[in-house]
Short mmCIF file of C-alpha atoms in Angstrom, two decimals:
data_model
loop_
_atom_site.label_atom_id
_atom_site.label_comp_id
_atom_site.label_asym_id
_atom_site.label_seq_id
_atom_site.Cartn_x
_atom_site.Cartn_y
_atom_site.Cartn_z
CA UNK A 155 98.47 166.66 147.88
CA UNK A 156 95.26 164.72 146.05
CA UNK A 157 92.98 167.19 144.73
CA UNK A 158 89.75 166.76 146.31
CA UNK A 159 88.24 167.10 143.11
CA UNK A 160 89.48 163.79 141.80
CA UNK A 161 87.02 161.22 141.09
CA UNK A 162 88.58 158.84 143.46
CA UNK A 163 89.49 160.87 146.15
CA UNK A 164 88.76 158.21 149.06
CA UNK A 165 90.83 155.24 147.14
CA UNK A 166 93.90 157.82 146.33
CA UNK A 167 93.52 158.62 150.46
CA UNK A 168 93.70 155.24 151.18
CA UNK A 169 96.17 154.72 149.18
CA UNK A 170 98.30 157.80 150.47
CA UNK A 171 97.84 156.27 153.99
CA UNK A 172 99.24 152.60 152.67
CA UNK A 173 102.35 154.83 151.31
CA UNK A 174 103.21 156.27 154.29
CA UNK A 175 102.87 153.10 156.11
CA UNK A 176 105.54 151.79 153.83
CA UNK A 177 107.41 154.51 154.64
CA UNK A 178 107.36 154.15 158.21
CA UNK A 179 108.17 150.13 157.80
CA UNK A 180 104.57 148.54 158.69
CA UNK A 181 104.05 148.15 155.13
CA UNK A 182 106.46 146.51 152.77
CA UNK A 183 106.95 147.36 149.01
CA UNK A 184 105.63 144.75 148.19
CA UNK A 185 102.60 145.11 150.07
CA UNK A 186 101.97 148.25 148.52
CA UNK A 187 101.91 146.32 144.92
CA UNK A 188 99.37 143.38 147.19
CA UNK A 189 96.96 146.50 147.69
CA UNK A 190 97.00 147.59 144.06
CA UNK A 191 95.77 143.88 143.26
CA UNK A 192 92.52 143.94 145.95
CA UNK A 193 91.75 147.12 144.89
CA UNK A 194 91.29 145.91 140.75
CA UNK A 195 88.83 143.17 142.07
CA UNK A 196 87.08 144.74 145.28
CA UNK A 197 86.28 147.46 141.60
CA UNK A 198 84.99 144.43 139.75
CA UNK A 199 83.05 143.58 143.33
CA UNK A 200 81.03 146.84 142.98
CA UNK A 201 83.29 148.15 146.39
CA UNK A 202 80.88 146.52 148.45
CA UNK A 203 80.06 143.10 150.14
CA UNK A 204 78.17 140.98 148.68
CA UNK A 205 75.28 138.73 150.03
CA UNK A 206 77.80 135.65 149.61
CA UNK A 207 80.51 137.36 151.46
CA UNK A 208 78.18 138.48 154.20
CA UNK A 209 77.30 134.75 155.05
CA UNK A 210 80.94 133.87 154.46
CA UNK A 211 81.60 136.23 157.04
CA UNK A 212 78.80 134.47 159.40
CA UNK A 213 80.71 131.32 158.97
CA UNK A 214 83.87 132.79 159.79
CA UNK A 215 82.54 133.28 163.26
CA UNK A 216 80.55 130.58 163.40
CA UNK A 217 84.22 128.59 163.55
CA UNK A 218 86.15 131.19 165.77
CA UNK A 219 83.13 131.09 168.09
CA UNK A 220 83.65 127.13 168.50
CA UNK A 221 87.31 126.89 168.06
CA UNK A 222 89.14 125.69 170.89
CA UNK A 223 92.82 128.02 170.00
CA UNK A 224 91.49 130.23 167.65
CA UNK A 225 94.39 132.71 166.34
CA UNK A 226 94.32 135.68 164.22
CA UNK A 227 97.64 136.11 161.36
CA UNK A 228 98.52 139.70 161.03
CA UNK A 229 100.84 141.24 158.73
CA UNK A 230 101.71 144.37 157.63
CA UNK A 231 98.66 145.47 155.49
CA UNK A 232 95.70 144.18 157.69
CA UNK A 233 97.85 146.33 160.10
CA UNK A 234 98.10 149.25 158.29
CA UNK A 235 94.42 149.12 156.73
CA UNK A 236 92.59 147.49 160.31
CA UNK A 237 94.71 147.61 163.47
CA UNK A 238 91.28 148.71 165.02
CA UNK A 239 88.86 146.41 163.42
CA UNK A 240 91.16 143.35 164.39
CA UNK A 241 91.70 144.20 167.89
CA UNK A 242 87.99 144.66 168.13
CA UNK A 243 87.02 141.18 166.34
CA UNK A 244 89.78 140.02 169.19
CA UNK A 245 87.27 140.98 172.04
CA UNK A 246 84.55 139.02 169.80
CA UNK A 247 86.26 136.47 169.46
CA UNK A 248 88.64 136.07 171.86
CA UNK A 249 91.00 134.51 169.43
CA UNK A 250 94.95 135.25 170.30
CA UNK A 251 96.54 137.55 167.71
CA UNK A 252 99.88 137.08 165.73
CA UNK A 253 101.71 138.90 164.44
CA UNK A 254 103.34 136.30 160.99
CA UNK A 255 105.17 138.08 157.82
CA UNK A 256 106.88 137.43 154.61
CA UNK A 257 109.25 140.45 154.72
CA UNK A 258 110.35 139.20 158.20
CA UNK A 259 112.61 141.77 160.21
CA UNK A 260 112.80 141.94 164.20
CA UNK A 261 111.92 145.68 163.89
CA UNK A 262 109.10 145.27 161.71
CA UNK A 263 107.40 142.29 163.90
CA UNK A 264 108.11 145.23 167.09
CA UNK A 265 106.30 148.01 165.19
CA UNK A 266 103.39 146.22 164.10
CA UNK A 267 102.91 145.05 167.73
CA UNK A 268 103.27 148.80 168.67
CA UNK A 269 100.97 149.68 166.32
CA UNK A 270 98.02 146.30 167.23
CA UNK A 271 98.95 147.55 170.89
CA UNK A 272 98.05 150.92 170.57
CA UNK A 273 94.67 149.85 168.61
CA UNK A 274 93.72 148.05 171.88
CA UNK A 275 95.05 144.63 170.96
CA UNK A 276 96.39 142.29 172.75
CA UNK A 277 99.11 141.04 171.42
CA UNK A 278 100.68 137.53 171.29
CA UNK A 279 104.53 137.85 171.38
CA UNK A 280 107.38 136.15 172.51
CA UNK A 281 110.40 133.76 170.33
CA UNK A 282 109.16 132.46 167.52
CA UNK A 283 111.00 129.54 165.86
CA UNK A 284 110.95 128.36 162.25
CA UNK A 285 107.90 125.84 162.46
CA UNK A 286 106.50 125.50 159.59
CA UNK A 287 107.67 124.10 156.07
CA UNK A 288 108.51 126.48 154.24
CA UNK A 289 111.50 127.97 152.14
CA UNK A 290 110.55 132.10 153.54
CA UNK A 291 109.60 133.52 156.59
CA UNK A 292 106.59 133.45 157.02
CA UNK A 293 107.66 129.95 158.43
CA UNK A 294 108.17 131.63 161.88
CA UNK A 295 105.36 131.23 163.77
CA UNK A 296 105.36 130.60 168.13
CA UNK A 297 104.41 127.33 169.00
CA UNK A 298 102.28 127.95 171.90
CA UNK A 299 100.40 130.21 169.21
CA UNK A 300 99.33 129.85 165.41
CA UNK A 301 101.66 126.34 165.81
CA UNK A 302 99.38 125.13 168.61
CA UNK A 303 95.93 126.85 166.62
CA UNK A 304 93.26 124.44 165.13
CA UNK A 305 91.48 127.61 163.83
CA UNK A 306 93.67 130.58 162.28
CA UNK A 307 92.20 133.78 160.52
CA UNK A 308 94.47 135.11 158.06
CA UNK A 309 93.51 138.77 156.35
CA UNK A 310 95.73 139.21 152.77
CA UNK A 311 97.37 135.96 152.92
CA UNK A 312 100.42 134.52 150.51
CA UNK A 313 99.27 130.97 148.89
CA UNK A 314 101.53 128.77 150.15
CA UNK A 315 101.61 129.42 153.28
CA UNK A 316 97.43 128.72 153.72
CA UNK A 317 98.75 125.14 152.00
CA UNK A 318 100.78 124.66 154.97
CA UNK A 319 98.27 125.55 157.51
CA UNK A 320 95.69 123.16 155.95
CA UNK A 321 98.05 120.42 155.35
CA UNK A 322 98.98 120.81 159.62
CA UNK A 323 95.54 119.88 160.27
CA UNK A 324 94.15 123.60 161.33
CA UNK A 325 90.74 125.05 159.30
CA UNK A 326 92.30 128.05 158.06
CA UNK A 327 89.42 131.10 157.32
CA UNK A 328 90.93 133.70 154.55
CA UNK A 329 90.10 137.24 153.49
CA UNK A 330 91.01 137.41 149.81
CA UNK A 331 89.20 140.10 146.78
CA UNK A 332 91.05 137.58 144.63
CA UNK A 333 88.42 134.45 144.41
CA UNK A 334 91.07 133.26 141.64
CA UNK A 335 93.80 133.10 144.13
CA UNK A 336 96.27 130.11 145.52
CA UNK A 337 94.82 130.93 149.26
CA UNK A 338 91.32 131.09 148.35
CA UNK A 339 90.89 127.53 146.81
CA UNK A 340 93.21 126.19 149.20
CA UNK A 341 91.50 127.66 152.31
CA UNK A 342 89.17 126.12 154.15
CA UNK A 343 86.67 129.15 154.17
CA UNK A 344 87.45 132.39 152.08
CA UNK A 345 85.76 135.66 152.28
CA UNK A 346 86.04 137.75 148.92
CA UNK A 347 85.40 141.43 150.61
CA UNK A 348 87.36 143.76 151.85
CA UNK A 349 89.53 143.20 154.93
CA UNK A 350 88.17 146.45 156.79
CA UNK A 351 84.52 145.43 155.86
CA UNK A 352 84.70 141.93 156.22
CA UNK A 353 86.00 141.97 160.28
CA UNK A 354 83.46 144.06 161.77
CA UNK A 355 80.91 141.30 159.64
CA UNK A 356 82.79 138.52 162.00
CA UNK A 357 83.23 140.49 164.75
CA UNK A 358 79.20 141.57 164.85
CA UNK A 359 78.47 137.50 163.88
CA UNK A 360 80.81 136.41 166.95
CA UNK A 361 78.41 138.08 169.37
CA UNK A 362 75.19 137.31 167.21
CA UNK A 363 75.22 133.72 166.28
CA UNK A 364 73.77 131.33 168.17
CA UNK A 365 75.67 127.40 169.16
CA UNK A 366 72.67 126.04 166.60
CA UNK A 367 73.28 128.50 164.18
CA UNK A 368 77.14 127.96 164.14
CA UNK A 369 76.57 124.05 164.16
CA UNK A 370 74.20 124.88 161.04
CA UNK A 371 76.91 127.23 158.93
CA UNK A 372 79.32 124.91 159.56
CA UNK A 373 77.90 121.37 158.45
CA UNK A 374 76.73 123.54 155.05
CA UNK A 375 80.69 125.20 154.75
CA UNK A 376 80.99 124.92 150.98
CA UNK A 377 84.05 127.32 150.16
CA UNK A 378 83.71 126.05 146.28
CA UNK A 379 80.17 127.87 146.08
CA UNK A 380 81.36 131.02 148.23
CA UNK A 381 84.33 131.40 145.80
CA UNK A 382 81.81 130.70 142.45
CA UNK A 383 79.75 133.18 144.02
CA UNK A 384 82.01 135.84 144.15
CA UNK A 385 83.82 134.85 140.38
CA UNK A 386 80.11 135.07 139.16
CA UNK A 387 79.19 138.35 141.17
CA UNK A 388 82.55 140.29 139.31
CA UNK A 389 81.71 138.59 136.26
CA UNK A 390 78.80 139.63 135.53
CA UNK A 391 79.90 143.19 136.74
CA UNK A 392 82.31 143.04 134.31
CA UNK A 393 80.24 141.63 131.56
CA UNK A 394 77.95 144.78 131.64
CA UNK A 395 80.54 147.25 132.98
CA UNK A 396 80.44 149.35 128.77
CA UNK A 397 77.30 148.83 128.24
CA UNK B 285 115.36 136.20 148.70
CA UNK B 286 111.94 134.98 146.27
CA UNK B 287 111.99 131.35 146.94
CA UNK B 288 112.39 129.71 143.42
CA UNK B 289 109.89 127.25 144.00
CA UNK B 290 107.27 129.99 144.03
CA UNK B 291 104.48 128.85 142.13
CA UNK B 292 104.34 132.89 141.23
CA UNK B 293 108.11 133.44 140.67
CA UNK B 294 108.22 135.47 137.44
CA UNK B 295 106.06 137.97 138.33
CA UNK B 296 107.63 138.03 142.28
CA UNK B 297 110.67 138.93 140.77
CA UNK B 298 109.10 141.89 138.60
CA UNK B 299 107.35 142.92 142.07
CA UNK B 300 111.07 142.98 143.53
CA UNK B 301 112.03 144.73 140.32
CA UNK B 302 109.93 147.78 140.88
CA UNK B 303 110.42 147.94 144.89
CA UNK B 304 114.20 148.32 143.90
CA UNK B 305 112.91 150.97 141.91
CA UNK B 306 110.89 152.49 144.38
CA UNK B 307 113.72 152.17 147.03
CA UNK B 308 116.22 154.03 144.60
CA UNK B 309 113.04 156.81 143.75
CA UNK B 310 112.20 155.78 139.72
CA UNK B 311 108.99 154.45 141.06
CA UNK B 312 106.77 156.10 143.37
CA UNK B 313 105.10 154.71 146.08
CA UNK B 314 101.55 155.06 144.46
CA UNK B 315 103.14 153.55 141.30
CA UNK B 316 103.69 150.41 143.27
CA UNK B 317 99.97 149.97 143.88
CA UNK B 318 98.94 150.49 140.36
CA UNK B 319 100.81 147.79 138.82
CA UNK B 320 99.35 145.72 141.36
CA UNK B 321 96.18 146.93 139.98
CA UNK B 322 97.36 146.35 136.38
CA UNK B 323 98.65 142.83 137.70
CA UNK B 324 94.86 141.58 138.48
CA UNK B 325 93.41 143.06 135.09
CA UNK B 326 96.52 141.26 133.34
CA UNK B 327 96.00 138.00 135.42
CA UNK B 328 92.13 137.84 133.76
CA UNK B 329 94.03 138.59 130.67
CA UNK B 330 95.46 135.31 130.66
CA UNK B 331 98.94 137.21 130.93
CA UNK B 332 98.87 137.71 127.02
CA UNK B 333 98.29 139.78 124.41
CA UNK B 334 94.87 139.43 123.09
CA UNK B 335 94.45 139.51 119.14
CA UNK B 336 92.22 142.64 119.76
CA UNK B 337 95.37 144.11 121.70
CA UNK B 338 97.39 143.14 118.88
CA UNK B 339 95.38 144.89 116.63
CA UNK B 340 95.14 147.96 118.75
CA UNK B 341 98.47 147.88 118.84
CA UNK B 342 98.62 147.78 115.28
CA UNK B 343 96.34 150.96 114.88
CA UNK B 344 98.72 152.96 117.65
CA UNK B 345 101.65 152.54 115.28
CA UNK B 346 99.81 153.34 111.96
CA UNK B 347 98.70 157.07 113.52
CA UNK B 348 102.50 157.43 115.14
CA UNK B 349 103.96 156.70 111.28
CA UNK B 350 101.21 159.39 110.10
CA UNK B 351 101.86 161.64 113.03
CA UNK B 352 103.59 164.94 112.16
CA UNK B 353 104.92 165.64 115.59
CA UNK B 354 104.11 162.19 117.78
CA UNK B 355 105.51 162.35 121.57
CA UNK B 356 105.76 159.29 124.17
CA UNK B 357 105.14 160.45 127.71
CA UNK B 358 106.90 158.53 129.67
CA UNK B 359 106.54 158.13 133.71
CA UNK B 360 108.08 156.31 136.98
CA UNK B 361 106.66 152.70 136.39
CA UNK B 362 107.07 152.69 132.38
CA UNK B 363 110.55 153.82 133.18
CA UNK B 364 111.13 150.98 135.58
CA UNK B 365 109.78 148.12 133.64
CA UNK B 366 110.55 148.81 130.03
CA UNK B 367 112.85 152.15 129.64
CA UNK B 368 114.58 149.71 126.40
CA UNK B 369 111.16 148.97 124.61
CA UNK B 370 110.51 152.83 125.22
CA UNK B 371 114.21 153.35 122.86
CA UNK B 372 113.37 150.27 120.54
CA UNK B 373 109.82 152.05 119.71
CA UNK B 374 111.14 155.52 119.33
CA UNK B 375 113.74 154.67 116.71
CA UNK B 376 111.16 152.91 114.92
CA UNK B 377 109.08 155.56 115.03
CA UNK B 378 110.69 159.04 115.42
CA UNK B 379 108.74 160.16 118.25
CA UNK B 380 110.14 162.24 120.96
CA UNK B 381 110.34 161.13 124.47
CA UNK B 382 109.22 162.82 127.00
CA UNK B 383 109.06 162.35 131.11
CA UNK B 384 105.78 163.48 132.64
CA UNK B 385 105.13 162.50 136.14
CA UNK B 386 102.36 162.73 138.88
CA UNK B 387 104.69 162.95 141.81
CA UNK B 388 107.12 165.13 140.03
CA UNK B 389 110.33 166.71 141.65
CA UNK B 390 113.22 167.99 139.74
CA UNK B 391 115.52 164.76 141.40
CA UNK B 392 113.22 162.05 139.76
CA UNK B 393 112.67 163.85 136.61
CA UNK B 394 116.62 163.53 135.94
CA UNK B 395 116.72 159.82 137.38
CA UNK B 396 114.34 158.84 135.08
CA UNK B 397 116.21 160.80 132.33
CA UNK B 398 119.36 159.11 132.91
CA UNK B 399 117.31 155.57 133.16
CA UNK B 400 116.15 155.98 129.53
CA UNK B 401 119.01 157.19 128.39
CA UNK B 402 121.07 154.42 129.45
CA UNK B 403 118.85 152.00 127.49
CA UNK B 404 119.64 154.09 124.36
CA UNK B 405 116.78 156.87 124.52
CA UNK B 406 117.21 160.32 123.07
CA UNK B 407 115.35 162.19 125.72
CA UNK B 408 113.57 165.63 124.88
CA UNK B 409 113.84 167.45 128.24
CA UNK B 410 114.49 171.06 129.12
CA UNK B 411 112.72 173.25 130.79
CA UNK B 412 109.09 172.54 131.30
CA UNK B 413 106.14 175.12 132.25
CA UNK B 414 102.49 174.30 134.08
CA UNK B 415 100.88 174.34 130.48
CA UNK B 416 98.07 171.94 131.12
CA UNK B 417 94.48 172.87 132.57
CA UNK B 418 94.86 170.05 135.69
CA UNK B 419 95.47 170.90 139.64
CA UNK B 420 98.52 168.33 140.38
CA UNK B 421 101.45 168.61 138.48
CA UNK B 422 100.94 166.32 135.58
CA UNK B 423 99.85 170.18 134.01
CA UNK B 424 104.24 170.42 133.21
CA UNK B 425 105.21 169.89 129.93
CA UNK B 426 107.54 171.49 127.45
CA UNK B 427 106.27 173.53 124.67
CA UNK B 428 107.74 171.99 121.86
CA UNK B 429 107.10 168.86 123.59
CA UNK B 430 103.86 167.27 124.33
CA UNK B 431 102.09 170.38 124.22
CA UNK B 432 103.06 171.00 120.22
CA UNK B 433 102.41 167.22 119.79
CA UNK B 434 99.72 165.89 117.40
CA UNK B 435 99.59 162.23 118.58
CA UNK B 436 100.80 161.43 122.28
CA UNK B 437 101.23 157.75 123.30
CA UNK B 438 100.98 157.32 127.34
CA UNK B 439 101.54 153.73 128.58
CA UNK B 440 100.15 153.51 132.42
CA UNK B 441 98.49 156.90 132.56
CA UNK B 442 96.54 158.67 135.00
CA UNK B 443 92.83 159.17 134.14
CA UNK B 444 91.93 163.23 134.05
CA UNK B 445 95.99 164.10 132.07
CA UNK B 446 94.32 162.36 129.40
CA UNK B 447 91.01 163.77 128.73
CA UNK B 448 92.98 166.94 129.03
CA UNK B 449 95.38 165.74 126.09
CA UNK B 450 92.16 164.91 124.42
CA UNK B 451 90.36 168.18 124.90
CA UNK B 452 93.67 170.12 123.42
CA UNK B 453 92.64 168.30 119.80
CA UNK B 454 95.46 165.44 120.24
CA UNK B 455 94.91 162.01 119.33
CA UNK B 456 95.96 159.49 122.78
CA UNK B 457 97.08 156.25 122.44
CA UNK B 458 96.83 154.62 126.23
CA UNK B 459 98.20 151.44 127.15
CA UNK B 460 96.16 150.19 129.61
CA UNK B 461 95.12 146.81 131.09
CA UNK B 462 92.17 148.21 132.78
CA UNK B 463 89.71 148.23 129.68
CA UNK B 464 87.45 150.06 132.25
CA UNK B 465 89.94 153.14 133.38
CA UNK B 466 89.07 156.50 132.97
CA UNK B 467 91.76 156.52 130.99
CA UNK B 468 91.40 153.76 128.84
CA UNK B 469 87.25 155.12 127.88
CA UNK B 470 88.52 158.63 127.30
CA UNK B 471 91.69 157.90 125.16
CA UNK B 472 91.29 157.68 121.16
CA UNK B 473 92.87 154.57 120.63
CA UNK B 474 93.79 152.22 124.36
CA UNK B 475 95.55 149.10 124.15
CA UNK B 476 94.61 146.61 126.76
CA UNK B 477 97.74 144.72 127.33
CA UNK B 478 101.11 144.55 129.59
CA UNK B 479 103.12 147.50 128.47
CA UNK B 480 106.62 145.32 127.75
CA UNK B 481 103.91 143.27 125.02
CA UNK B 482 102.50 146.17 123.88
CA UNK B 483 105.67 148.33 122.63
CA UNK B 484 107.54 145.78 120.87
CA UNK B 485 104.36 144.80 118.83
CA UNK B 486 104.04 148.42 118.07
CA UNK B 487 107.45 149.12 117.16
CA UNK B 488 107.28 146.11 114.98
CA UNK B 489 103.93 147.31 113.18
CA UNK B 490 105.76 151.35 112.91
CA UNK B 491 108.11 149.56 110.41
CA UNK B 492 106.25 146.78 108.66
CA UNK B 493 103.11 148.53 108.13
CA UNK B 494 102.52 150.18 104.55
CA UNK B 495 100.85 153.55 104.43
CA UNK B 496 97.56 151.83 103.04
CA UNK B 497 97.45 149.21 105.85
CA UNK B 498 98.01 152.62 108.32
CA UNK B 499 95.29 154.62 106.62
CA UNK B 500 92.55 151.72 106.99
CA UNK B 501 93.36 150.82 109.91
CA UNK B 502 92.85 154.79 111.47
CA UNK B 503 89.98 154.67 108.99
CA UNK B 504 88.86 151.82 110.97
CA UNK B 505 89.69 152.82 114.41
CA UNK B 506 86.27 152.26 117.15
CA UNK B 507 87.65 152.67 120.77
CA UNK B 508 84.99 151.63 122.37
CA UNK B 509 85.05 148.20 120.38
CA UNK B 510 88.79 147.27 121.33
CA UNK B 511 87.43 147.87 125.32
CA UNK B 512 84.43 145.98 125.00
CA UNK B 513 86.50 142.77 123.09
CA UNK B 514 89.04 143.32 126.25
CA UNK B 515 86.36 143.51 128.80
CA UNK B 516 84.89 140.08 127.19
CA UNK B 517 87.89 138.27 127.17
CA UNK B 518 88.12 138.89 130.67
CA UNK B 519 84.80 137.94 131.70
CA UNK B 520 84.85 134.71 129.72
CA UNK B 521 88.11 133.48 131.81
CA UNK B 522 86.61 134.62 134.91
CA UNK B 523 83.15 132.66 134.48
CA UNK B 524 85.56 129.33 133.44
CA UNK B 525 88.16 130.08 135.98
CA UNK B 526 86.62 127.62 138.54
CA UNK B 527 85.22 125.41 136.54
#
């Protein structure tokens, strides 16, 4: 039991939450470890979103909203943290929703269906084959889905695999605290927030925007600035944080 | 299986390290997501020892060599990742060792036990009682333990144990890579560096230093000047990281 006297009660409840998530199988160990790392930066972020993330967010939709197979990556985590806020930026969106992980096991794929399924997604399913180049699994992916996508959202992502996805040819949107990080340079668009702040920002932007305002976010994408942004924002946090 | 191609390999393989550990119940589940969090302070670190953490370190083993009755608490993840520097440093220093857990139950407290005594650690264990003012169960220690010790050294320690230690007139060294931790701004003396650095450096200075050299260097000692050179260092490779 966490004292509800400790000074961060709702972090070491989060936290809890993530635990028992790995102890059920969503989550794997190493996802747990993942976590630890957003939370040190979303601290150095202030725990909020920032003005850059916010229009980051914007853009996000702007290129679901005119993507012609737009697909959303899930994996454990964003399942454990947002099963609701990702089934509910699916009905924005309308983007299919996959579920693609590095500690691949047929039951773990099932119960983070199960658990999308029961958040009201809808879930994307089915074989999936070893289509992409790469040495793990996160390789799998179902050809009539992410294989197929020219636009793929992908919450808490591992570097290489965001490589991949760019290299195929898709415009690959990430959701990374880490501004620093493999899949945030290598991403076409990265949000530094959050992942449970940062989808109901796309989801509310899906249904917002308008065609000229998506055309206008787009032609300006500048993922360099958003990322600078964000390494300046916990910078300068951190610069005055002992003051 | 890590690929080995992993651009992050080294520090994969520590990950998988300490999910063994948590598998096998060393490590707690909440242990996994702080070294995630001490991964991202570490990664601004450069992933070295600064020559302000060297010095800290320094200082920690000139007041253990002056210590009448020094103690090193150790817990799940210092077990895990460096249970032989935790031997090296004691017989350099002739402190006792002590295990003193958050998530405490009588079946990790003897795991961990038998962990540091298989790297050649002479354990100090017994019976302990609820001795310190704190709700969770970080408040067991053994009398002639931690609670008769004059200078307690906690690598990877939680935040409110050690203003408590503090309060009860006992100099703290933390180890720490979050210069910004409760724990690191309430300790006497935190060094902000990678606990498998830190010990060996402090082992080494418990048996070079002279008792001059230790006596200037407490002399010397400003806390809050080791966390603001840490912080800096930090901030000045996050405002060139994208350069």
């Amino acid at each position: 039991m966490i004292p509800k006297d400790h000074p961060r009660y709702k972090s070491l409840v989060t936290r809890e939450h993530l635990a028992g998530s790995a102890r059920s199988g969503i989550v794997s160990w190493e996802g747990l470890i993942s976590h630890g790392r957003g939370e040190a930066f979303d601290y150095l972020l202030g725990e909020k979103t920032s003005e850059s993330a916010c229009r980051a967010a914007k853009t996000a939709a702007a290129l679901l909203r005119t993507a012609r197979h737009p697909v959303i990556s899930v994996n454990g985590n964003t399942a454990a943290l947002a099963a609701k806020e990702i089934a509910l930026l699916q009905k924005a969106s309308g983007a299919l929703v996959e579920v693609n992980l590095f500690h691949r096991t047929p039951e773990r794929v099932d119960q983070i269906e199960v658990l999308l399924r029961a958040a009201g997604a809808d879930v994307f399913s089915g074989t999936a084959e070893r289509l992409l180049p790469l040495s793990h699994d996160r390789a799998f992916c179902r050809r009539e889905g992410m294989y197929a996508a020219d636009v793929v959202l992908v919450p808490l992502e591992d570097g290489d695999r965001c490589g991949v996805l760019v290299a195929l040819g898709k415009k690959v949107i990430a959701i990374d605290l880490n501004p620093l990080s493999r899949t945030a340079k290598t991403a076409t668009l990265t949000i530094v927030d959050e992942v449970t702040r940062a989808l109901p920002l796309i989801a509310e932007a899906c249904v917002s925007l308008t065609d000229e305002e998506s055309r206008d976010l787009i032609v300006t994408l500048d993922n360099h600035t958003f990322l600078k942004e964000a390494q300046d924002e916990m910078a300068a946090r951190l610069c005055h944080a002992l003051d």
